[in-house]
CSV table of C-alpha atoms in Angstrom, one decimal:
chain,number,residue,atom,x,y,z
A,99,MET,CA,-9.2,49.5,-92.9
A,100,GLN,CA,-10.6,50.3,-89.7
A,101,GLU,CA,-11.4,46.1,-89.2
A,102,LEU,CA,-8.1,45.5,-89.7
A,103,LEU,CA,-6.6,48.4,-87.2
A,104,GLY,CA,-8.9,47.2,-84.7
A,105,GLU,CA,-10.8,49.2,-82.0
A,106,PHE,CA,-8.7,52.2,-80.7
A,107,ASP,CA,-5.5,50.3,-83.0
A,108,CYS,CA,-5.4,47.5,-80.9
A,109,HIS,CA,-4.7,44.9,-83.8
A,110,LEU,CA,-2.3,47.4,-85.2
A,111,ARG,CA,-0.3,47.1,-81.5
A,112,VAL,CA,-0.3,43.8,-81.8
A,113,LEU,CA,1.2,43.3,-85.2
A,114,ARG,CA,4.0,46.1,-84.3
A,115,ASN,CA,4.7,44.4,-81.0
A,116,GLU,CA,4.8,40.8,-82.0
A,117,LEU,CA,6.2,41.1,-85.4
A,118,GLY,CA,9.0,43.5,-85.0
A,119,VAL,CA,8.0,45.9,-87.4
A,120,LYS,CA,6.5,49.3,-88.1
A,121,LEU,CA,3.4,49.9,-89.5
A,122,TYR,CA,2.1,53.2,-90.9
A,123,THR,CA,-1.7,53.7,-92.8
A,124,LYS,CA,-2.3,56.4,-95.4
A,125,GLY,CA,-5.9,56.2,-96.8
A,126,GLN,CA,-6.6,52.5,-97.8
A,127,ALA,CA,-2.8,51.4,-97.8
A,128,VAL,CA,-0.6,50.2,-95.1
A,129,HIS,CA,3.0,50.6,-95.1
A,130,VAL,CA,5.4,48.0,-93.2
A,131,VAL,CA,8.9,48.9,-92.2
A,132,GLY,CA,11.6,46.6,-90.8
A,133,PRO,CA,14.2,44.3,-91.7
A,134,PRO,CA,13.6,42.3,-94.7
A,135,GLU,CA,12.2,38.9,-93.2
A,136,SER,CA,9.8,40.4,-90.8
A,137,VAL,CA,8.5,42.6,-93.3
A,138,ALA,CA,8.0,39.7,-95.7
A,139,ARG,CA,6.1,38.1,-92.8
A,140,ALA,CA,4.0,40.9,-91.7
A,141,GLN,CA,2.9,41.4,-95.5
A,142,SER,CA,2.1,37.3,-95.4
A,143,VAL,CA,0.0,38.1,-92.0
A,144,ILE,CA,-1.9,41.2,-93.2
A,145,HIS,CA,-2.9,39.5,-96.7
A,146,ASP,CA,-4.4,36.7,-94.5
A,147,LEU,CA,-6.2,39.2,-92.1
A,148,LEU,CA,-7.4,40.9,-94.9
A,149,ARG,CA,-8.6,37.8,-96.8
A,150,ILE,CA,-10.6,36.9,-92.9
A,151,ILE,CA,-12.2,40.4,-93.1
A,152,ARG,CA,-13.3,40.0,-96.8
A,153,LYS,CA,-14.8,36.6,-95.6
A,154,GLU,CA,-16.1,37.2,-92.5
A,155,GLY,CA,-16.9,41.0,-92.4
A,156,SER,CA,-14.5,41.5,-89.0
A,157,LEU,CA,-11.6,40.8,-87.3
A,158,ALA,CA,-10.9,39.4,-83.5
A,159,GLU,CA,-7.7,39.4,-81.7
A,160,ALA,CA,-7.4,35.8,-82.1
A,161,ASP,CA,-7.4,35.6,-85.3
A,162,VAL,CA,-4.4,38.2,-85.5
A,163,ARG,CA,-2.7,36.2,-83.0
A,164,ASP,CA,-3.2,33.3,-84.8
A,165,ARG,CA,-2.0,34.0,-87.9
A,166,ILE,CA,1.2,35.7,-86.4
A,167,GLU,CA,1.9,32.1,-84.9
A,168,GLU,CA,1.3,30.2,-88.2
A,169,TYR,CA,4.3,32.7,-90.0
A,170,SER,CA,6.5,32.3,-87.1
A,171,PRO,CA,10.2,31.2,-87.8
A,172,LEU,CA,10.7,27.9,-88.4
A,173,GLU,CA,12.6,25.5,-85.9
A,174,ASN,CA,15.2,23.9,-86.3
A,175,SER,CA,16.3,25.8,-89.3
A,176,SER,CA,18.9,28.4,-88.1
A,177,GLU,CA,19.8,28.9,-91.9
A,178,ALA,CA,16.6,28.8,-93.3
A,179,ARG,CA,16.6,30.8,-96.5
A,180,PRO,CA,13.9,33.5,-96.3
A,181,SER,CA,10.9,32.8,-97.7
A,182,SER,CA,10.6,35.6,-100.2
A,183,GLU,CA,13.5,33.5,-101.8
A,184,LEU,CA,11.9,30.5,-102.0
A,185,LEU,CA,8.7,32.1,-103.4
A,186,PRO,CA,9.2,35.5,-105.0
A,187,LEU,CA,6.2,37.1,-106.0
A,188,VAL,CA,4.2,35.1,-104.1
A,189,PRO,CA,4.8,36.7,-100.5
A,190,GLN,CA,1.0,35.3,-98.8
A,191,VAL,CA,2.4,31.9,-99.0
A,192,ARG,CA,5.5,30.5,-97.1
A,193,PRO,CA,6.8,27.1,-96.0
A,194,ARG,CA,5.7,26.4,-92.3
A,195,THR,CA,7.9,23.5,-91.5
A,196,PRO,CA,11.4,22.1,-92.1
A,197,GLY,CA,10.3,19.7,-94.6
A,198,GLN,CA,8.2,22.1,-96.8
A,199,GLU,CA,11.3,24.4,-97.0
A,200,GLU,CA,13.5,21.5,-98.2
A,201,TYR,CA,10.7,20.5,-100.5
A,202,LEU,CA,10.7,24.5,-101.8
A,203,HIS,CA,14.4,24.4,-101.9
A,204,SER,CA,14.3,21.2,-104.3
A,205,ILE,CA,11.9,22.5,-106.8
A,206,ALA,CA,13.6,25.9,-107.0
A,207,GLU,CA,16.9,23.9,-107.9
A,208,THR,CA,15.9,20.5,-109.6
A,209,ASP,CA,14.3,20.0,-112.9
A,210,VAL,CA,12.2,17.0,-111.3
A,211,THR,CA,11.2,17.0,-108.0
A,212,LEU,CA,9.4,14.0,-106.7
A,213,CYS,CA,7.6,14.4,-103.3
A,214,PHE,CA,5.3,11.9,-101.2
A,215,GLY,CA,3.5,12.5,-98.1
A,216,PRO,CA,0.4,12.3,-96.1
A,217,ALA,CA,-2.5,14.4,-96.6
A,218,GLY,CA,-2.3,18.0,-95.3
A,219,THR,CA,1.3,18.5,-95.7
A,220,GLY,CA,1.1,21.3,-98.7
A,221,LYS,CA,2.2,18.8,-101.6
A,222,THR,CA,0.0,20.3,-103.9
A,223,TYR,CA,-0.4,23.9,-102.7
A,224,LEU,CA,3.3,24.6,-102.3
A,225,SER,CA,3.8,23.2,-105.6
A,226,VAL,CA,1.0,25.5,-107.2
A,227,ALA,CA,2.5,28.3,-105.6
A,228,ALA,CA,5.9,27.5,-106.8
A,229,ALA,CA,4.5,27.4,-110.2
A,230,ILE,CA,3.1,30.7,-110.0
A,231,SER,CA,6.6,32.2,-108.6
A,232,HIS,CA,8.2,30.7,-111.8
A,233,PHE,CA,5.6,32.2,-114.1
A,234,LYS,CA,5.4,35.6,-112.4
A,235,ARG,CA,9.5,35.7,-113.0
A,236,GLY,CA,9.3,34.8,-116.5
A,237,LEU,CA,11.3,31.4,-115.7
A,238,VAL,CA,8.5,29.4,-117.9
A,239,ASN,CA,5.6,30.6,-120.1
A,240,ARG,CA,2.7,28.4,-119.1
A,241,ILE,CA,1.6,26.4,-116.1
A,242,VAL,CA,0.4,22.8,-116.5
A,243,LEU,CA,-1.8,21.1,-113.5
A,244,THR,CA,-2.5,17.4,-114.0
A,245,ARG,CA,-4.0,14.5,-112.5
A,246,PRO,CA,-4.8,10.9,-113.2
A,247,ALA,CA,-8.4,10.4,-113.6
A,248,VAL,CA,-8.5,7.3,-111.5
A,249,GLU,CA,-9.8,7.7,-107.7
A,250,ALA,CA,-11.5,5.6,-105.0
A,251,GLY,CA,-12.2,3.0,-107.4
A,252,GLU,CA,-14.0,5.1,-110.3
A,253,SER,CA,-13.3,5.3,-113.9
A,254,LEU,CA,-13.4,8.3,-116.1
A,255,GLY,CA,-15.1,6.7,-118.9
A,256,PHE,CA,-17.9,5.5,-116.7
A,257,LEU,CA,-18.7,8.8,-115.3
A,258,PRO,CA,-21.8,10.5,-116.3
A,259,GLY,CA,-21.7,14.0,-118.2
A,260,THR,CA,-19.5,15.6,-120.8
A,261,LEU,CA,-15.7,15.3,-120.9
A,262,VAL,CA,-15.5,19.1,-118.8
A,263,GLU,CA,-17.9,17.7,-116.0
A,264,LYS,CA,-16.2,14.2,-115.8
A,265,VAL,CA,-12.8,16.3,-115.7
A,266,ASN,CA,-13.4,18.8,-112.9
A,267,PRO,CA,-14.3,16.8,-109.8
A,268,TYR,CA,-10.9,14.9,-110.4
A,269,LEU,CA,-9.1,19.0,-110.4
A,270,VAL,CA,-10.8,20.5,-108.0
A,271,PRO,CA,-7.9,20.8,-105.3
A,272,LEU,CA,-5.6,22.1,-108.3
A,273,PHE,CA,-8.4,24.7,-108.9
A,274,ASP,CA,-8.6,25.6,-105.5
A,275,ALA,CA,-5.1,26.2,-105.1
A,276,LEU,CA,-4.7,28.4,-108.1
A,277,ASN,CA,-7.7,30.5,-106.7
A,278,ASP,CA,-6.6,31.0,-103.5
A,279,ILE,CA,-3.2,32.2,-104.6
A,280,LEU,CA,-4.0,34.1,-107.6
A,281,GLY,CA,-7.6,35.3,-107.0
A,282,PHE,CA,-10.8,33.3,-108.7
A,283,GLU,CA,-10.6,36.1,-111.8
A,284,ARG,CA,-7.0,36.1,-112.3
A,285,ALA,CA,-6.9,32.7,-112.4
A,286,ARG,CA,-10.0,32.4,-114.5
A,287,LYS,CA,-8.4,34.9,-117.2
A,288,LEU,CA,-5.1,32.8,-117.4
A,289,ILE,CA,-6.8,29.5,-118.1
A,290,GLU,CA,-9.0,31.1,-120.9
A,291,ARG,CA,-5.7,32.7,-122.2
A,292,GLY,CA,-4.1,29.2,-122.3
A,293,VAL,CA,-1.5,30.4,-119.5
A,294,VAL,CA,-2.5,27.7,-117.2
A,295,GLU,CA,-3.6,24.3,-118.5
A,296,VAL,CA,-5.7,22.1,-116.1
A,297,ALA,CA,-6.3,18.6,-117.8
A,298,PRO,CA,-6.5,14.8,-116.8
A,299,LEU,CA,-3.2,12.9,-117.2
A,300,ALA,CA,-4.2,11.5,-120.6
A,301,PHE,CA,-3.9,14.7,-122.6
A,302,MET,CA,-0.4,14.7,-121.9
A,303,ARG,CA,0.2,12.1,-124.4
A,304,GLY,CA,2.0,13.0,-127.4
A,305,ARG,CA,3.2,16.3,-126.2
A,306,SER,CA,6.5,17.9,-125.9
A,307,LEU,CA,6.1,20.8,-123.0
A,308,ASN,CA,8.7,23.7,-123.6
A,309,HIS,CA,8.9,26.5,-120.9
A,310,SER,CA,6.2,25.1,-118.9
A,311,PHE,CA,6.1,24.3,-114.9
A,312,VAL,CA,4.2,21.0,-114.8
A,313,ILE,CA,2.5,19.6,-112.1
A,314,LEU,CA,1.2,15.5,-111.3
A,315,ASP,CA,-0.9,15.7,-108.5
A,316,GLU,CA,-1.9,12.0,-107.0
A,317,ALA,CA,0.9,10.7,-108.6
A,318,GLN,CA,0.0,7.4,-106.8
A,319,ASN,CA,-2.8,6.6,-108.9
A,320,THR,CA,-0.5,6.4,-112.2
A,321,THR,CA,0.1,3.0,-113.6
A,322,TYR,CA,3.3,2.5,-114.9
A,323,PRO,CA,3.2,3.4,-118.6
A,324,GLN,CA,1.4,6.7,-117.5
A,325,MET,CA,4.1,8.0,-115.0
A,326,LYS,CA,6.9,6.9,-117.6
A,327,MET,CA,5.0,8.9,-120.2
A,328,PHE,CA,4.7,11.8,-118.1
A,329,VAL,CA,8.1,12.0,-117.1
A,330,THR,CA,9.2,11.9,-120.4
A,331,ARG,CA,7.1,14.8,-121.6
A,332,MET,CA,9.6,17.5,-120.5
A,333,GLY,CA,10.8,19.3,-123.1
A,334,ARG,CA,13.4,22.7,-123.1
A,335,ASN,CA,13.4,24.9,-120.1
A,336,SER,CA,10.9,23.0,-118.4
A,337,ARG,CA,10.3,21.9,-114.6
A,338,ALA,CA,8.3,19.0,-113.1
A,339,VAL,CA,6.9,18.5,-109.6
A,340,ILE,CA,5.3,15.3,-109.0
A,341,THR,CA,3.1,14.5,-105.9
A,342,GLY,CA,1.5,11.7,-104.1
A,343,ASP,CA,0.7,9.7,-100.9
A,344,ILE,CA,1.7,6.1,-101.4
A,345,THR,CA,-0.7,5.2,-98.5
A,346,GLN,CA,-3.7,6.4,-100.9
A,347,ILE,CA,-3.4,4.4,-104.0
A,348,ASP,CA,-6.7,3.8,-105.5
A,349,LEU,CA,-5.7,1.4,-108.2
A,350,GLU,CA,-6.9,-2.3,-108.5
A,351,ARG,CA,-3.6,-3.4,-107.4
A,352,ARG,CA,-1.1,-1.4,-105.2
A,353,GLU,CA,2.0,-2.9,-106.8
A,354,ASN,CA,1.1,-1.5,-110.4
A,355,SER,CA,1.4,2.3,-108.7
A,356,GLY,CA,3.5,4.1,-111.3
A,357,PHE,CA,4.6,6.4,-108.5
A,358,ILE,CA,6.1,3.8,-106.6
A,359,PHE,CA,8.2,2.6,-109.4
A,360,ALA,CA,9.2,6.1,-110.4
A,361,LEU,CA,10.6,6.1,-106.7
A,362,ARG,CA,13.1,3.5,-107.1
A,363,ILE,CA,14.0,3.9,-110.6
A,364,LEU,CA,14.7,7.9,-110.5
A,365,LYS,CA,16.4,8.0,-107.1
A,366,ASP,CA,19.7,7.8,-108.2
A,367,LEU,CA,19.7,10.7,-111.0
A,368,SER,CA,20.4,13.7,-108.6
A,369,PRO,CA,21.2,16.5,-108.9
A,370,ASP,CA,18.5,16.6,-112.0
A,371,VAL,CA,15.9,14.9,-109.8
A,372,ARG,CA,15.3,14.9,-106.5
A,373,ILE,CA,13.1,12.7,-103.7
A,374,VAL,CA,11.3,14.6,-100.9
A,375,GLU,CA,9.5,12.9,-98.0
A,376,LEU,CA,7.2,15.0,-95.7
A,377,LYS,CA,5.9,13.2,-93.0
A,378,GLU,CA,3.1,13.4,-90.2
A,379,SER,CA,5.1,16.5,-88.4
A,380,ASP,CA,4.6,18.5,-91.7
A,381,VAL,CA,0.7,18.2,-91.6
A,382,VAL,CA,-0.4,21.8,-91.1
A,383,ARG,CA,-4.0,21.3,-91.2
A,384,ASN,CA,-6.3,21.5,-88.5
A,385,PRO,CA,-4.5,19.7,-85.6
A,386,ILE,CA,-7.3,17.1,-85.3
A,387,VAL,CA,-6.2,16.1,-88.9
A,388,GLN,CA,-2.6,15.0,-87.6
A,389,ARG,CA,-4.2,13.2,-84.7
A,390,ILE,CA,-6.5,11.2,-87.0
A,391,ILE,CA,-3.4,10.5,-88.9
A,392,ASN,CA,-1.4,9.2,-86.2
A,393,ALA,CA,-4.6,7.3,-85.1
A,394,TYR,CA,-4.9,5.5,-88.4
A,395,ILE,CA,-1.2,4.7,-88.5
A,396,ARG,CA,-1.3,2.8,-84.9
A,397,PHE,CA,-4.8,1.1,-86.0
A,398,GLU,CA,-2.9,-0.2,-89.5
A,399,GLY,CA,0.0,-0.8,-87.9
A,400,ASP,CA,-1.4,-3.1,-85.0
A,401,LEU,CA,-3.8,-5.0,-87.9
A,402,GLU,CA,-0.4,-5.7,-89.7
A,403,GLU,CA,1.0,-7.1,-86.2
A,404,ARG,CA,-2.0,-9.3,-85.8
A,405,ARG,CA,-2.3,-10.7,-89.5
A,406,GLY,CA,1.4,-11.5,-89.4
A,407,LYS,CA,0.6,-13.7,-85.7
A,408,GLU,CA,-2.3,-15.6,-87.5
């Protein structure tokens, strides 16, 4: 607790002043008092700071200010819904950009959400957080996380090892998000109980998924038949989120992507189906990622222009 408060309560004063809340400590507990939105923001900041302390063993004032900045109110969103309403019971996760907020609105209000955008925009992480929120509120009985097992030119059938060993490398990003939000032990127990299922897309064939929150990640690497199979798996009281990056298609022929077909075929099925585009401005990783993405976009644009002149 002393690491969180800082020497002579220096961290505590920064938290109080910057977040506009009152903080009281009693033993190992921290009590937050203030307006509901400020309290939710403070709880998210404190959760992140405690995670830093567990990992690093100490806390610098720069860490405190960085986390406060990360959880600053959304710009250009004067009517934004409080984060606690978008992700009830998952206070440590919140949208960082207007695009991410639109994404969570769609998940909350729509049976099927298709989201496409570049790496680092939170497509996978936010969908897993939404799934956990739905499960904790009793809206679904299980969470199903899946990916097509073809990436970077590799085929599942030609990889060495057992089925579990073959599948795991493709599902690591989903496991990472799950473990980060729930904690490793809690996530492991839910997987062992079958409440959370993480499996390759091929395992969805022939099933009807009732009372489930189903996430299809890396959907750009599905074929047309695979995507059609997936979107027809939904059963009663289920919700589906399909995410992908259409600039990162690893199929032999880009035009065979089932995700691109789905974006065209399902675009007029609102309000039951919604399509959300996340853009470069929604990237929330290290700022260098944003610059790298922009550099590649400029390079590829110049390359296409030169090819057009040849």
